[in-house]
Short mmCIF file of C-alpha atoms and ligand atoms in Angstrom, two decimals:
data_model
loop_
_atom_site.label_atom_id
_atom_site.label_comp_id
_atom_site.label_asym_id
_atom_site.label_seq_id
_atom_site.Cartn_x
_atom_site.Cartn_y
_atom_site.Cartn_z
CA MET A 1 60.40 -105.99 -166.70
CA SER A 2 59.33 -103.53 -168.60
CA THR A 3 60.10 -100.48 -170.08
CA VAL A 4 57.11 -98.50 -168.51
CA ALA A 5 56.75 -94.71 -170.29
CA VAL A 6 54.72 -92.54 -167.17
CA LEU A 7 53.14 -89.63 -169.06
CA LYS A 8 52.48 -86.71 -166.68
CA GLY A 9 51.87 -82.98 -166.91
CA GLY A 10 50.84 -81.61 -169.66
CA ARG A 11 49.04 -78.45 -170.51
CA SER A 12 45.64 -79.11 -168.29
CA LEU A 13 44.89 -76.77 -165.75
CA GLU A 14 45.08 -80.17 -163.57
CA ARG A 15 49.39 -80.38 -164.80
CA ASN A 16 50.45 -79.91 -161.63
CA VAL A 17 47.45 -83.09 -159.72
CA SER A 18 49.41 -84.81 -162.70
CA LEU A 19 53.33 -84.43 -162.05
CA THR A 20 52.66 -85.22 -158.34
CA SER A 21 50.81 -87.84 -159.24
CA GLY A 22 53.32 -89.63 -162.45
CA ALA A 23 55.77 -88.81 -159.94
CA ARG A 24 54.23 -91.43 -157.17
CA VAL A 25 53.54 -93.64 -160.10
CA GLN A 26 57.07 -93.63 -161.07
CA ASP A 27 58.23 -94.68 -157.54
CA ALA A 28 56.01 -97.32 -157.28
CA LEU A 29 56.90 -99.18 -161.07
CA GLU A 30 60.66 -98.45 -159.55
CA ARG A 31 60.05 -100.49 -156.61
CA LEU A 32 58.47 -103.28 -158.74
CA GLY A 33 61.48 -103.71 -160.82
CA HIS A 34 60.46 -101.66 -163.99
CA ASP A 35 62.64 -99.75 -166.34
CA VAL A 36 60.85 -96.04 -166.09
CA VAL A 37 61.00 -92.98 -168.20
CA ALA A 38 59.26 -89.71 -167.38
CA ILE A 39 57.69 -87.65 -170.29
CA ASP A 40 56.13 -84.98 -169.83
CA VAL A 41 53.43 -84.33 -171.79
CA GLY A 42 54.06 -81.28 -174.84
CA HIS A 43 55.13 -80.75 -178.28
CA ASP A 44 57.98 -83.22 -178.83
CA LEU A 45 54.95 -86.21 -177.52
CA VAL A 46 55.05 -88.62 -180.60
CA SER A 47 59.14 -88.01 -180.79
CA ALA A 48 59.39 -88.90 -177.56
CA LEU A 49 57.56 -91.67 -177.60
CA ARG A 50 59.47 -93.05 -180.61
CA ALA A 51 62.56 -92.98 -179.07
CA ALA A 52 61.25 -94.02 -175.69
CA ALA A 53 60.28 -97.87 -177.33
CA PRO A 54 58.56 -98.29 -174.13
CA ASP A 55 56.45 -101.31 -174.08
CA VAL A 56 53.93 -99.80 -172.13
CA ALA A 57 52.29 -96.98 -171.22
CA PHE A 58 51.58 -95.57 -167.58
CA VAL A 59 49.01 -92.50 -168.43
CA ALA A 60 48.87 -89.79 -165.52
CA LEU A 61 47.79 -87.23 -167.18
CA HIS A 62 44.46 -85.87 -165.92
CA GLY A 63 41.74 -83.46 -167.97
CA ARG A 64 42.76 -82.32 -171.35
CA ASP A 65 44.12 -83.87 -173.69
CA GLY A 66 45.38 -86.48 -170.76
CA GLU A 67 41.68 -87.17 -170.05
CA ASP A 68 40.52 -86.55 -173.37
CA GLY A 69 41.05 -89.59 -175.58
CA THR A 70 43.64 -86.98 -177.46
CA VAL A 71 46.73 -89.54 -175.70
CA GLN A 72 44.61 -91.42 -176.34
CA GLU A 73 44.66 -91.39 -180.24
CA LEU A 74 48.14 -90.52 -180.39
CA LEU A 75 49.32 -94.11 -178.67
CA GLU A 76 47.35 -95.97 -180.53
CA LEU A 77 48.54 -95.10 -183.70
CA VAL A 78 52.69 -94.98 -182.21
CA GLY A 79 51.49 -98.44 -181.30
CA VAL A 80 52.44 -98.82 -177.87
CA PRO A 81 49.98 -100.35 -174.91
CA TYR A 82 48.65 -97.90 -172.26
CA THR A 83 46.55 -98.33 -169.07
CA GLY A 84 42.68 -96.93 -168.82
CA SER A 85 39.95 -97.00 -171.26
CA GLY A 86 40.82 -96.23 -175.05
CA VAL A 87 39.69 -93.66 -176.65
CA SER A 88 36.12 -93.68 -177.31
CA SER A 89 35.30 -94.55 -173.76
CA CYS A 90 37.97 -90.93 -172.46
CA ILE A 91 35.66 -88.76 -175.09
CA ARG A 92 32.64 -89.75 -173.47
CA CYS A 93 33.45 -89.63 -170.51
CA ALA A 94 35.60 -86.36 -170.21
CA ASP A 95 32.92 -85.04 -171.81
CA LYS A 96 29.42 -84.11 -168.74
CA VAL A 97 27.73 -83.86 -171.78
CA LEU A 98 27.99 -87.25 -173.50
CA SER A 99 27.80 -88.96 -170.91
CA LYS A 100 25.18 -87.86 -168.91
CA HIS A 101 22.87 -88.81 -171.82
CA ALA A 102 24.14 -91.90 -172.47
CA PHE A 103 23.54 -92.26 -168.21
CA ARG A 104 20.11 -90.85 -169.10
CA ASP A 105 18.93 -93.13 -172.55
CA ALA A 106 19.99 -96.17 -170.42
CA GLY A 107 18.01 -94.93 -167.16
CA LEU A 108 20.69 -94.84 -164.96
CA PRO A 109 19.37 -91.81 -162.66
CA THR A 110 21.70 -88.49 -163.40
CA PRO A 111 20.39 -84.74 -162.03
CA ASP A 112 18.32 -83.48 -164.60
CA PHE A 113 19.99 -80.73 -166.93
CA PHE A 114 20.03 -78.73 -169.91
CA ALA A 115 23.47 -78.48 -172.19
CA PHE A 116 24.58 -75.11 -174.76
CA SER A 117 27.07 -74.60 -176.36
CA GLU A 118 28.23 -70.37 -176.41
CA ALA A 119 27.14 -70.19 -179.64
CA ALA A 120 23.65 -70.72 -179.01
CA PHE A 121 23.52 -68.16 -176.29
CA LYS A 122 25.01 -65.32 -179.05
CA GLN A 123 23.44 -66.40 -182.23
CA LEU A 124 20.40 -68.90 -181.61
CA GLY A 125 18.86 -66.89 -178.16
CA ALA A 126 19.79 -68.74 -175.79
CA ALA A 127 19.67 -66.68 -172.72
CA ASP A 128 15.69 -66.53 -173.60
CA ALA A 129 15.26 -69.52 -172.96
CA LEU A 130 16.66 -69.84 -169.47
CA PRO A 131 13.68 -68.61 -167.45
CA ALA A 132 12.14 -71.81 -168.89
CA ILE A 133 15.17 -73.73 -167.84
CA GLU A 134 15.05 -72.38 -164.22
CA ASP A 135 11.34 -73.33 -163.82
CA ARG A 136 12.44 -76.89 -164.65
CA LEU A 137 15.11 -77.35 -162.15
CA ASP A 138 14.57 -74.66 -159.13
CA PHE A 139 17.25 -72.23 -157.17
CA PRO A 140 20.38 -73.56 -156.82
CA ILE A 141 20.97 -74.14 -160.24
CA VAL A 142 24.35 -75.59 -160.66
CA VAL A 143 26.27 -74.81 -164.03
CA LYS A 144 29.59 -76.06 -165.59
CA PRO A 145 31.83 -76.66 -168.19
CA ALA A 146 31.42 -79.85 -170.43
CA ARG A 147 34.53 -80.17 -170.09
CA GLN A 148 36.53 -79.75 -167.22
CA GLY A 149 37.84 -81.07 -163.92
CA SER A 150 38.17 -80.90 -159.87
CA ALA A 151 34.81 -78.15 -159.91
CA LEU A 152 36.96 -75.65 -161.60
CA GLY A 153 34.28 -72.87 -163.61
CA ILE A 154 31.49 -74.70 -161.07
CA LYS A 155 28.69 -71.79 -159.54
CA PHE A 156 26.10 -73.01 -157.71
CA ALA A 157 23.52 -69.77 -159.07
CA GLN A 158 21.04 -69.29 -156.06
CA SER A 159 19.32 -67.23 -158.14
CA ALA A 160 18.01 -66.49 -161.62
CA ALA A 161 20.43 -63.32 -160.76
CA ASP A 162 23.29 -65.55 -160.36
CA VAL A 163 23.09 -67.36 -164.14
CA PRO A 164 24.65 -64.76 -166.35
CA GLY A 165 27.52 -64.82 -164.21
CA ALA A 166 27.75 -68.33 -164.00
CA LEU A 167 27.16 -69.03 -167.41
CA VAL A 168 30.22 -66.40 -168.75
CA ALA A 169 32.47 -68.17 -165.65
CA ALA A 170 31.97 -71.48 -166.90
CA PHE A 171 32.10 -70.25 -170.86
CA SER A 172 35.36 -69.51 -170.05
CA TYR A 173 37.04 -73.33 -169.29
CA ASP A 174 34.54 -74.18 -172.64
CA GLY A 175 32.65 -73.65 -174.97
CA LYS A 176 29.42 -75.89 -173.95
CA VAL A 177 27.75 -75.32 -170.99
CA LEU A 178 25.17 -77.35 -168.57
CA LEU A 179 22.62 -76.35 -166.38
CA GLU A 180 21.77 -78.91 -164.03
CA ARG A 181 19.63 -79.92 -161.32
CA HIS A 182 21.08 -79.90 -157.62
CA VAL A 183 20.86 -82.92 -155.34
CA ARG A 184 21.10 -82.08 -151.81
CA GLY A 185 22.46 -85.10 -150.12
CA ARG A 186 25.54 -87.11 -149.69
CA GLU A 187 29.07 -86.62 -152.25
CA LEU A 188 30.31 -90.55 -153.10
CA ALA A 189 32.98 -91.75 -155.33
CA VAL A 190 33.30 -95.31 -156.44
CA SER A 191 36.17 -96.26 -157.72
CA VAL A 192 36.60 -99.08 -159.93
CA LEU A 193 39.58 -101.60 -160.24
CA ASP A 194 39.51 -103.92 -162.72
CA GLY A 195 35.16 -104.03 -163.13
CA GLU A 196 34.99 -104.28 -159.11
CA PRO A 197 34.17 -102.00 -157.17
CA LEU A 198 36.05 -100.20 -154.25
CA PRO A 199 35.19 -99.09 -150.73
CA ILE A 200 32.31 -96.25 -151.16
CA VAL A 201 34.84 -92.81 -150.40
CA GLU A 202 31.80 -90.70 -148.65
CA ALA A 203 33.38 -86.96 -149.15
CA ILE A 204 32.30 -84.37 -146.15
CA PRO A 205 33.50 -80.15 -146.51
CA ARG A 206 34.59 -79.42 -143.38
CA ASP A 207 33.80 -75.67 -143.24
CA GLU A 208 32.31 -74.76 -146.81
CA ASP A 209 29.17 -76.27 -148.18
CA PHE A 210 30.80 -77.07 -151.56
CA TYR A 211 33.71 -78.88 -151.96
CA ASP A 212 35.48 -76.78 -154.70
CA PHE A 213 38.98 -77.39 -156.03
CA GLU A 214 41.04 -75.76 -152.56
CA ALA A 215 39.57 -78.32 -150.68
CA ARG A 216 40.01 -80.83 -152.47
CA TYR A 217 43.61 -80.87 -152.77
CA GLU A 218 45.12 -79.22 -149.25
CA ILE A 219 44.59 -81.80 -146.17
CA GLY A 220 42.31 -80.84 -143.53
CA ARG A 221 39.55 -79.11 -145.52
CA THR A 222 38.03 -81.70 -146.59
CA ASP A 223 37.05 -85.13 -144.24
CA PHE A 224 37.36 -88.49 -146.36
CA VAL A 225 35.12 -92.10 -144.56
CA CYS A 226 36.21 -95.30 -146.57
CA PRO A 227 34.31 -96.98 -146.13
CA ALA A 228 30.97 -94.92 -146.47
CA ASP A 229 28.76 -95.71 -143.34
CA LEU A 230 25.89 -96.63 -146.24
CA GLY A 231 24.91 -99.62 -144.60
CA ASP A 232 25.15 -103.05 -146.50
CA ASP A 233 21.99 -102.40 -148.99
CA MET A 234 22.83 -99.35 -150.06
CA SER A 235 26.52 -99.34 -150.31
CA THR A 236 25.14 -102.38 -153.16
CA ARG A 237 23.05 -100.01 -154.46
CA VAL A 238 25.61 -97.50 -154.82
CA HIS A 239 27.85 -100.06 -156.11
CA ASP A 240 26.11 -100.98 -158.97
CA THR A 241 24.79 -97.62 -160.66
CA ALA A 242 28.80 -96.92 -160.67
CA ILE A 243 29.08 -100.48 -162.51
CA ALA A 244 26.57 -100.36 -164.56
CA ALA A 245 27.87 -96.50 -165.97
CA TYR A 246 31.62 -97.83 -166.06
CA ARG A 247 29.94 -100.58 -168.09
CA LEU A 248 27.78 -98.47 -170.03
CA LEU A 249 30.86 -96.28 -171.30
CA ASP A 250 33.14 -98.86 -171.71
CA CYS A 251 36.26 -97.97 -169.44
CA GLN A 252 38.96 -100.18 -168.71
CA GLY A 253 41.13 -100.42 -166.05
CA PHE A 254 40.59 -98.10 -163.03
CA ALA A 255 37.76 -95.52 -163.11
CA ARG A 256 36.60 -93.37 -160.80
CA VAL A 257 32.65 -93.01 -160.29
CA ASP A 258 31.55 -89.37 -158.81
CA LEU A 259 28.05 -89.18 -157.35
CA MET A 260 25.72 -87.49 -155.23
CA LEU A 261 23.56 -89.59 -153.35
CA ASP A 262 19.36 -87.61 -153.93
CA ALA A 263 17.41 -87.46 -150.63
CA GLY A 264 15.13 -90.37 -151.78
CA GLY A 265 18.26 -92.46 -151.24
CA VAL A 266 19.00 -92.81 -154.77
CA PRO A 267 22.58 -92.35 -155.58
CA GLN A 268 22.70 -89.76 -158.66
CA LEU A 269 25.67 -89.87 -161.09
CA LEU A 270 27.69 -86.97 -162.07
CA GLU A 271 30.56 -87.98 -163.62
CA ILE A 272 32.91 -90.66 -164.73
CA ASN A 273 36.86 -89.90 -163.95
CA THR A 274 38.67 -92.01 -166.51
CA VAL A 275 42.53 -91.16 -165.69
CA PRO A 276 41.41 -91.15 -161.48
CA GLY A 277 44.18 -88.37 -159.13
CA LEU A 278 46.86 -90.89 -157.79
CA THR A 279 47.95 -88.11 -155.08
CA GLU A 280 48.97 -89.14 -151.86
CA THR A 281 45.18 -87.43 -150.88
CA SER A 282 43.72 -88.93 -153.74
CA LEU A 283 40.65 -91.20 -153.25
CA LEU A 284 41.25 -93.63 -155.84
CA PRO A 285 43.97 -94.65 -153.67
CA GLN A 286 42.60 -94.16 -150.31
CA ALA A 287 39.48 -96.65 -151.42
CA ALA A 288 42.35 -99.45 -152.62
CA GLU A 289 43.78 -98.78 -149.61
CA ALA A 290 40.89 -99.57 -147.38
CA ALA A 291 40.53 -103.07 -149.19
CA GLY A 292 44.00 -104.17 -148.67
CA ILE A 293 45.74 -103.19 -151.75
CA SER A 294 48.12 -100.83 -151.72
CA PHE A 295 49.41 -98.17 -153.63
CA ASP A 296 51.72 -99.95 -155.33
CA GLU A 297 49.98 -103.24 -155.52
CA LEU A 298 47.24 -100.58 -157.49
CA VAL A 299 49.32 -99.58 -159.98
CA GLY A 300 50.86 -102.69 -160.74
CA ARG A 301 47.36 -104.31 -161.06
CA VAL A 302 46.48 -100.78 -163.58
CA LEU A 303 49.98 -102.01 -165.49
CA ASP A 304 49.26 -105.41 -165.88
CA LEU A 305 45.87 -104.49 -166.92
CA ALA A 306 47.27 -102.56 -170.07
CA VAL A 307 49.37 -105.06 -170.70
CA ALA A 308 46.54 -107.77 -170.88
CA GLY A 309 44.13 -105.78 -172.42
CA SER A 310 45.54 -103.92 -174.64
CA SER A 311 45.34 -104.96 -178.24
CA VAL A 312 48.43 -102.94 -180.11
N1 ADP B 1 24.21 -81.20 -159.55
C1 ADP B 1 25.07 -80.84 -158.60
N2 ADP B 1 24.42 -81.06 -157.47
C2 ADP B 1 24.91 -81.10 -155.98
N3 ADP B 1 26.48 -80.81 -156.05
C3 ADP B 1 27.05 -81.17 -157.26
C4 ADP B 1 26.33 -80.81 -158.73
N4 ADP B 1 27.22 -80.84 -159.67
C5 ADP B 1 28.57 -81.00 -158.87
N5 ADP B 1 28.28 -80.80 -158.08
C6 ADP B 1 29.64 -80.70 -156.85
O1 ADP B 1 30.30 -80.30 -157.34
C7 ADP B 1 31.37 -81.17 -157.49
C8 ADP B 1 32.93 -81.10 -158.61
O2 ADP B 1 31.34 -81.55 -160.36
P1 ADP B 1 31.49 -82.97 -160.82
O3 ADP B 1 30.46 -83.05 -161.55
O4 ADP B 1 32.58 -83.93 -160.17
O5 ADP B 1 32.45 -82.24 -161.43
P2 ADP B 1 34.05 -81.97 -161.77
O6 ADP B 1 34.67 -82.11 -163.58
O7 ADP B 1 34.80 -80.81 -161.41
O8 ADP B 1 34.84 -83.07 -161.08
C9 ADP B 1 31.07 -82.08 -156.78
O9 ADP B 1 31.91 -83.47 -156.56
C10 ADP B 1 29.98 -81.74 -156.50
O10 ADP B 1 30.81 -81.43 -154.60
MG1 MG B 2 34.26 -84.55 -159.88
#
C-alpha cells in the first residue's frame, strides 16, 4: 500500500475531462487499498506535493501542463515518481509538429504536412506560400494547432477560401499550426500498456462527418467498435505501426496512438497521447476491457510501472 497523489484538473481546456479521469482513478486506487491525496493542479502544485509527500503521483491531467512535460519536470524536481511518460517524451508527443517530424524522419507513415508559426505569417509573408501548400496537399486540408487536444481548433478547409479562417481558428489555440493532408478512411486508436498493444478501437461517427469535441464525450454520438473489424493481417500492421511510434518517442507505462487507415491500407499516424482519457467513455479503458483487463487492474498496472520505472 502506498500514498498516491492523483493530479487532476489543472488549467488546460481539457480540465473537465481530467477531473472525470482523476475521480475515477482515485476510486480505483482506493479500492486497491492505497491512500489517495487528490491535487487539483494549480499555482500551489509544488508546495502541495511537498506537503503530501506521496510515494508516487498518478498524473491524470490532459493537455497543457499535464501532458506536455511541464508537470513531469516539476515532479522530477520534487523527487516524486510518476505514472506515464517522461519529460522529453511528453514534450515531443504533445507537439504534433515535433512528433510528425520524428515519424517522418524514421520512415513511419504520417500524413504530409507543413507547419508555421504565427510570426511566419505576420513577419515573413507565409500567406504568400499558401497556394503552393494547397497544390501539394489537395483539398480538403486539415488545419490544426500544434499543441492542443480533443479536436479543439481543428478545421477541414474545403477550398482556398476556407484556409485563412481555419488558420485564425487554429492560431487562437497555439502560436504554431499544421496544414495536413486529409486522410479519408477509418479512424483507429491503439492503446498501449507497458509496451504491448491492446485491441484496436475504431471510432465511427454517427451523424457527423467530423469526430468533433462534443461527439467525443457525449455518449451515443459516436460508435466505438473494439476490437475493430480489420482482419488479422491489418490488425498486426496497425499494431506494429503504433508500437514503432510509441517506442520511437520513448513512451512509458501507457499511451494511446491515434491513426487514420488510408484507402491503400496504410495506417497513417496522427498523434500520440501520453495521458489518454480514463473516463467511462474513453478509448484506453475500453480497449483494456476488451483484453480482459478491468479498470482497477489497469490503474494498478500503470501505477506499478511508475514505481518500477522510476529513476528518482
Ligand atoms: N489528417 C487527417 N485526416 C482526416 N481526419 C483527421 C486528420 N487529422 C485529424 N483528423 C480528425 O480529427 C481528430 C483529431 O485529430 P488529432 O490529430 O488526433 O488531434 P487531437 O489532439 O485534437 O485529438 C481525429 O481523430 C480525426 O477524426
Ligand atoms: Mg487525437
